[in-house]
Coordinates of C-alpha atoms and ligand atoms in Angstrom, one line a residue:
X1 CA -70.7 69.0 -214.7
X2 CA -69.3 65.7 -214.1
X3 CA -67.2 65.8 -210.9
X4 CA -63.9 63.9 -210.9
X5 CA -60.8 63.4 -208.4
X6 CA -58.7 64.4 -211.6
X7 CA -56.1 67.2 -210.3
X8 CA -58.1 68.3 -207.6
X9 CA -56.8 69.2 -204.1
X10 CA -58.7 66.9 -201.6
X11 CA -59.5 69.5 -198.5
X12 CA -63.1 68.4 -197.7
X13 CA -65.6 65.7 -197.7
X14 CA -68.2 68.3 -199.2
X15 CA -66.1 67.8 -202.8
X16 CA -67.4 64.2 -203.2
X17 CA -70.1 62.7 -204.8
X18 CA -71.8 59.4 -204.7
X19 CA -70.4 58.3 -208.3
X20 CA -66.6 59.6 -206.9
X21 CA -66.9 57.6 -203.9
X22 CA -68.2 54.5 -206.3
X23 CA -65.3 55.0 -208.5
X24 CA -62.9 55.4 -205.7
X25 CA -64.2 52.1 -204.0
X26 CA -63.9 49.9 -207.1
X27 CA -60.2 51.0 -207.8
X28 CA -59.4 50.4 -203.9
X29 CA -60.6 47.0 -204.3
X30 CA -57.9 46.2 -207.0
X31 CA -55.3 47.3 -204.5
X32 CA -54.8 44.8 -202.5
X33 CA -53.2 42.3 -204.8
X34 CA -51.1 44.9 -206.1
X35 CA -49.5 45.2 -202.9
X36 CA -50.1 41.4 -201.7
X37 CA -48.4 40.3 -205.2
X38 CA -45.5 42.9 -205.4
X39 CA -45.9 42.4 -209.2
X40 CA -48.2 44.1 -211.5
X41 CA -48.4 47.9 -212.8
X42 CA -46.1 50.8 -211.2
X43 CA -48.2 53.7 -212.6
X44 CA -46.8 56.3 -210.2
X45 CA -43.1 55.5 -211.3
X46 CA -41.2 58.7 -211.7
X47 CA -43.7 61.0 -209.6
X48 CA -42.7 62.3 -206.3
X49 CA -45.2 62.8 -203.1
X50 CA -44.3 65.6 -200.4
X51 CA -45.2 64.4 -197.4
X52 CA -45.8 67.7 -195.4
X53 CA -46.5 66.4 -191.6
X54 CA -46.5 69.6 -189.4
X55 CA -48.3 67.3 -186.5
X56 CA -47.4 63.9 -184.9
X57 CA -48.4 61.0 -187.2
X58 CA -47.4 57.7 -187.5
X59 CA -50.1 55.6 -189.3
X60 CA -51.3 58.6 -191.7
X61 CA -48.0 59.6 -192.5
X62 CA -46.7 56.0 -193.3
X63 CA -49.8 54.8 -195.0
X64 CA -49.8 57.9 -197.4
X65 CA -45.9 56.6 -198.1
X66 CA -46.4 53.1 -198.6
X67 CA -49.5 53.9 -200.5
X68 CA -47.0 55.7 -203.2
X69 CA -44.2 53.1 -203.0
X70 CA -46.3 50.3 -203.7
X71 CA -47.5 52.1 -207.0
X72 CA -43.9 52.7 -207.9
X73 CA -43.3 56.3 -206.8
X74 CA -40.9 58.2 -204.5
X75 CA -41.5 59.8 -201.2
X76 CA -40.1 63.1 -199.8
X77 CA -40.9 63.7 -196.1
X78 CA -40.7 66.1 -193.2
X79 CA -41.9 65.7 -189.9
X80 CA -42.9 68.0 -187.3
X81 CA -42.0 72.0 -186.9
X82 CA -39.1 71.7 -185.1
X83 CA -37.4 70.0 -188.1
X84 CA -39.1 72.5 -191.0
X85 CA -38.4 75.9 -191.9
X86 CA -41.5 76.8 -190.2
X87 CA -39.7 76.6 -186.9
X88 CA -37.2 79.4 -188.6
X89 CA -40.2 81.9 -189.1
X90 CA -41.2 80.6 -192.8
X91 CA -45.1 81.0 -193.6
X92 CA -47.1 78.0 -194.8
X93 CA -47.7 79.8 -197.9
X94 CA -43.9 80.2 -198.7
X95 CA -43.2 76.6 -197.6
X96 CA -46.0 75.3 -200.4
X97 CA -44.3 78.0 -202.9
X98 CA -41.0 76.3 -202.6
X99 CA -42.0 72.6 -202.0
X100 CA -44.1 72.5 -205.2
X101 CA -41.4 72.6 -207.1
X102 CA -40.3 69.4 -205.3
X103 CA -43.0 67.1 -206.0
X104 CA -46.1 66.2 -208.0
X105 CA -48.8 66.1 -205.1
X106 CA -48.6 67.2 -201.4
X107 CA -49.7 65.4 -198.4
X108 CA -50.4 67.9 -195.7
X109 CA -51.2 67.8 -192.1
X110 CA -51.1 71.0 -190.0
X111 CA -51.9 71.9 -186.6
X112 CA -54.3 75.0 -188.0
X113 CA -57.9 74.8 -189.4
X114 CA -58.1 76.0 -192.6
X115 CA -54.5 75.4 -193.6
X116 CA -55.0 72.8 -196.2
X117 CA -57.6 75.2 -197.9
X118 CA -54.8 78.0 -197.6
X119 CA -52.2 75.7 -199.2
X120 CA -54.4 74.8 -201.9
X121 CA -55.1 78.4 -202.9
X122 CA -51.5 78.6 -203.5
X123 CA -50.2 75.4 -204.9
X124 CA -50.2 74.2 -208.5
X125 CA -49.8 70.5 -207.3
X126 CA -52.8 68.7 -205.7
X127 CA -52.8 69.1 -202.1
X128 CA -54.3 66.3 -199.7
X129 CA -55.5 67.3 -196.5
X130 CA -54.2 64.9 -194.1
X131 CA -55.8 66.5 -191.0
X132 CA -56.1 70.5 -190.7
X133 CA -56.1 70.8 -186.6
X134 CA -59.7 69.9 -185.3
X135 CA -61.2 70.7 -188.9
X136 CA -61.3 67.7 -191.6
X137 CA -59.7 64.7 -192.2
X138 CA -61.0 63.6 -195.7
X139 CA -58.9 60.7 -196.4
X140 CA -59.8 59.2 -193.1
X141 CA -63.3 59.5 -193.9
X142 CA -63.2 57.9 -197.2
X143 CA -61.4 55.0 -195.6
X144 CA -63.9 54.7 -192.9
X145 CA -66.8 54.6 -195.4
X146 CA -64.8 52.0 -197.5
X147 CA -64.1 49.8 -194.1
X148 CA -68.2 50.3 -193.2
X149 CA -69.0 49.1 -196.8
X150 CA -66.7 45.9 -196.4
X151 CA -67.9 45.3 -192.7
X152 CA -71.5 45.4 -193.6
X153 CA -72.2 45.1 -197.2
X154 CA -74.0 48.2 -197.5
X155 CA -74.2 51.9 -196.9
X156 CA -77.4 52.9 -196.0
X157 CA -80.0 52.5 -193.6
X158 CA -77.4 51.8 -190.7
X159 CA -77.2 53.1 -187.0
X160 CA -73.8 54.7 -186.3
X161 CA -72.5 56.0 -183.1
X162 CA -70.0 57.7 -182.7
X163 CA -68.4 58.1 -179.1
X164 CA -65.7 60.2 -177.5
X165 CA -64.3 63.4 -178.5
X166 CA -66.6 64.5 -181.3
X167 CA -65.5 68.1 -180.8
X168 CA -61.8 68.0 -181.7
X169 CA -61.8 64.9 -183.4
X170 CA -61.4 65.9 -187.0
X171 CA -62.2 62.4 -188.4
X172 CA -65.6 62.4 -187.0
X173 CA -66.6 65.6 -188.6
X174 CA -65.5 64.1 -191.8
X175 CA -67.2 60.9 -191.4
X176 CA -70.5 62.4 -190.2
X177 CA -70.7 64.6 -193.1
X178 CA -69.9 62.2 -195.7
X179 CA -72.4 59.6 -194.4
X180 CA -74.8 62.3 -195.5
X181 CA -74.4 61.1 -198.7
X182 CA -75.9 57.6 -198.0
X183 CA -79.7 56.7 -197.1
X184 CA -81.6 56.5 -193.8
X185 CA -78.5 56.6 -191.6
X186 CA -79.2 57.4 -188.1
X187 CA -76.5 59.4 -186.1
X188 CA -76.2 58.7 -182.4
X189 CA -73.5 61.2 -180.8
X190 CA -72.1 60.0 -177.4
X191 CA -70.2 62.5 -175.4
X192 CA -70.0 64.6 -172.6
X193 CA -71.5 68.0 -173.3
X194 CA -68.0 69.6 -173.5
X195 CA -66.7 67.5 -176.3
X196 CA -70.2 66.9 -178.0
X197 CA -70.1 67.2 -182.0
X198 CA -70.1 70.7 -183.1
X199 CA -73.6 72.3 -183.5
X200 CA -73.0 73.4 -187.1
X201 CA -72.3 69.7 -188.1
X202 CA -75.7 68.6 -186.3
X203 CA -77.4 71.3 -187.8
X204 CA -76.3 70.4 -191.1
X205 CA -76.8 66.9 -191.0
X206 CA -80.4 67.4 -189.3
X207 CA -81.0 69.6 -192.1
X208 CA -80.4 66.8 -194.6
X209 CA -83.0 65.0 -193.3
X210 CA -81.1 62.5 -190.8
X211 CA -82.0 61.4 -187.5
X212 CA -79.5 62.5 -184.9
X213 CA -79.5 61.7 -181.0
X214 CA -77.2 63.4 -178.5
X215 CA -76.5 61.5 -175.5
X216 CA -74.1 60.9 -173.0
X217 CA -75.3 57.0 -172.2
X218 CA -72.9 54.8 -174.4
X219 CA -74.6 51.6 -172.8
X220 CA -77.8 52.6 -174.4
X221 CA -76.7 53.7 -177.8
X222 CA -74.5 50.3 -177.8
X223 CA -77.9 48.3 -178.0
X224 CA -78.9 49.7 -181.4
X225 CA -76.0 50.3 -183.3
X226 CA -74.4 48.7 -186.4
X227 CA -71.2 50.6 -186.4
X228 CA -69.8 51.8 -183.0
X229 CA -67.0 54.2 -184.1
X230 CA -64.8 55.4 -181.1
X231 CA -62.6 57.8 -180.6
X232 CA -59.6 59.1 -178.3
X233 CA -59.8 62.6 -176.3
X234 CA -57.6 64.8 -178.2
X235 CA -55.6 65.6 -175.4
X236 CA -53.1 67.9 -177.3
X237 CA -56.2 70.3 -178.4
X238 CA -57.2 71.3 -174.7
X239 CA -55.8 74.2 -173.0
X240 CA -55.5 72.7 -169.4
X241 CA -55.1 68.8 -168.4
X242 CA -57.6 69.0 -165.9
X243 CA -60.1 69.7 -168.6
X244 CA -59.6 66.5 -170.3
X245 CA -58.6 64.5 -167.2
X246 CA -62.1 64.4 -166.1
X247 CA -63.9 62.8 -169.3
X248 CA -60.9 60.9 -170.1
X249 CA -62.1 57.2 -168.7
X250 CA -65.9 57.5 -169.3
X251 CA -66.1 55.6 -172.5
X252 CA -64.1 52.0 -172.4
X253 CA -65.3 49.6 -174.6
X254 CA -64.6 45.9 -173.2
X255 CA -65.2 42.5 -174.7
X256 CA -67.9 41.8 -172.0
X257 CA -70.0 44.9 -172.5
X258 CA -69.8 44.2 -176.6
X259 CA -71.0 40.7 -175.5
X260 CA -73.8 41.9 -173.4
X261 CA -75.0 45.0 -175.0
X262 CA -74.5 44.9 -178.6
X263 CA -76.0 43.0 -181.7
X264 CA -73.9 40.4 -182.2
X265 CA -72.5 42.0 -186.1
X266 CA -71.9 44.9 -184.6
X267 CA -68.4 46.5 -186.0
X268 CA -66.3 48.3 -183.8
X269 CA -64.0 51.3 -185.6
X270 CA -61.3 53.6 -184.2
X271 CA -59.1 55.8 -186.3
X272 CA -56.2 55.0 -184.1
X273 CA -54.1 55.6 -182.3
X274 CA -56.2 54.3 -179.2
X275 CA -55.2 55.4 -175.6
X276 CA -57.4 53.5 -173.3
X277 CA -60.9 53.7 -174.8
X278 CA -60.9 50.4 -176.5
X279 CA -59.4 47.7 -174.1
X280 CA -57.3 45.3 -175.9
X281 CA -59.4 42.3 -174.8
X282 CA -61.5 43.6 -177.6
X283 CA -58.7 43.1 -180.3
X284 CA -59.6 39.2 -180.6
X285 CA -63.3 39.8 -181.3
X286 CA -64.3 39.2 -184.8
X287 CA -66.3 42.8 -184.4
X288 CA -63.1 44.8 -184.1
X289 CA -62.5 46.3 -187.4
X290 CA -59.8 48.9 -186.3
X291 CA -56.9 47.0 -187.4
X292 CA -58.5 46.2 -191.1
X293 CA -59.6 49.7 -191.4
X294 CA -55.9 50.8 -191.0
X295 CA -55.2 48.5 -193.6
X296 CA -58.2 49.5 -195.8
X297 CA -56.7 53.1 -195.7
X298 CA -53.6 51.9 -197.7
X299 CA -55.6 50.8 -200.4
X300 CA -57.8 53.8 -200.4
X301 CA -55.3 56.0 -200.4
X302 CA -53.4 54.2 -203.4
X303 CA -56.8 54.5 -205.2
X304 CA -57.0 58.1 -204.2
X305 CA -53.5 58.8 -205.7
X306 CA -54.1 57.1 -208.8
X307 CA -57.3 59.2 -209.4
X308 CA -56.2 62.7 -208.6
X309 CA -52.9 62.0 -210.7
X310 CA -54.9 60.5 -213.3
X311 CA -53.3 57.2 -213.6
X312 CA -56.3 54.9 -213.0
X313 CA -56.4 53.7 -216.4
X314 CA -53.0 51.8 -216.0
X315 CA -54.7 49.6 -213.5
X316 CA -56.9 46.5 -215.1
Ligands
NCD401 C1 -56.5 60.8 -186.3 C2 -56.3 61.9 -186.5 O1 -55.2 62.1 -186.6 O2 -57.0 62.8 -186.5 N1 -55.6 59.7 -186.4 C3 -55.3 59.3 -187.6 O3 -55.3 59.9 -188.7 N2 -55.1 57.8 -187.7 C4 -57.0 60.6 -185.2 C5 -56.4 60.4 -183.6 O4 -55.1 61.3 -183.6 O5 -57.2 60.3 -182.5

């Protein structure tokens, strides 16, 4: 059966095929002119997005919302547990049963792993997983992959270093698994043991025949990398501050380090927000791709909404 995005819940990168990703990226490339020109089709006119964010977020929430607005839709948002009925003891299932009557599609961010899957089992409108605890963040992985494609002109045979909090960072979980659709990727996971990539993900990637190097040595990994994907320590997922304080300043990328160690055409990615893991001096370097990456997120989410809601043929 031919897989497609149409009317699907977007819960995990497992759902995607190379064919689906090709069609998403082709459509994403048509989104920039719509945003820049303010003219053109408004295929989501009359549609409402329920932006249901139960965890801190600025860019993901706003990027989902702006993606919908630029296509002519409307957004109904809630932010944080305290302002939602969950603080009154309502279950997520009941929230979804109600909210699905108020919108055509729901973007859900929730602190619990598995929450998006639970919501999808109830909802009659598509659920987009915008991050479920330290589980997955599939739309971030799609925009990361799109950025890698734009930066490198290919997705195959790249050496990709992921560094930082690989244990609790959901973006790296999704991206590492999504990259397994490509050919010849060499993975380098750089982190102290306490926040290394979960064993099940490493086993899955190796099982698919990819080369995986686990290390604590960023300098060494930098030398051969085509992509360095830096992440922040996910403080909010640690029980005690002392557990993250000791690892917070281990891997800081600076302009000098990148100049002296990396290949000239390395690309530096980060899902943002950054704390101190990328020095601001790096921002002026052409290799710094993280702000372009955030902008690409808008286009990828626009394209994803069109495909899920079946409105892609409105775009020429
Ligand atoms: C990431 C997230 O929320 O998982 N941010 C994002 O979606 N842009 C990464 C993070 O919070 O560190």
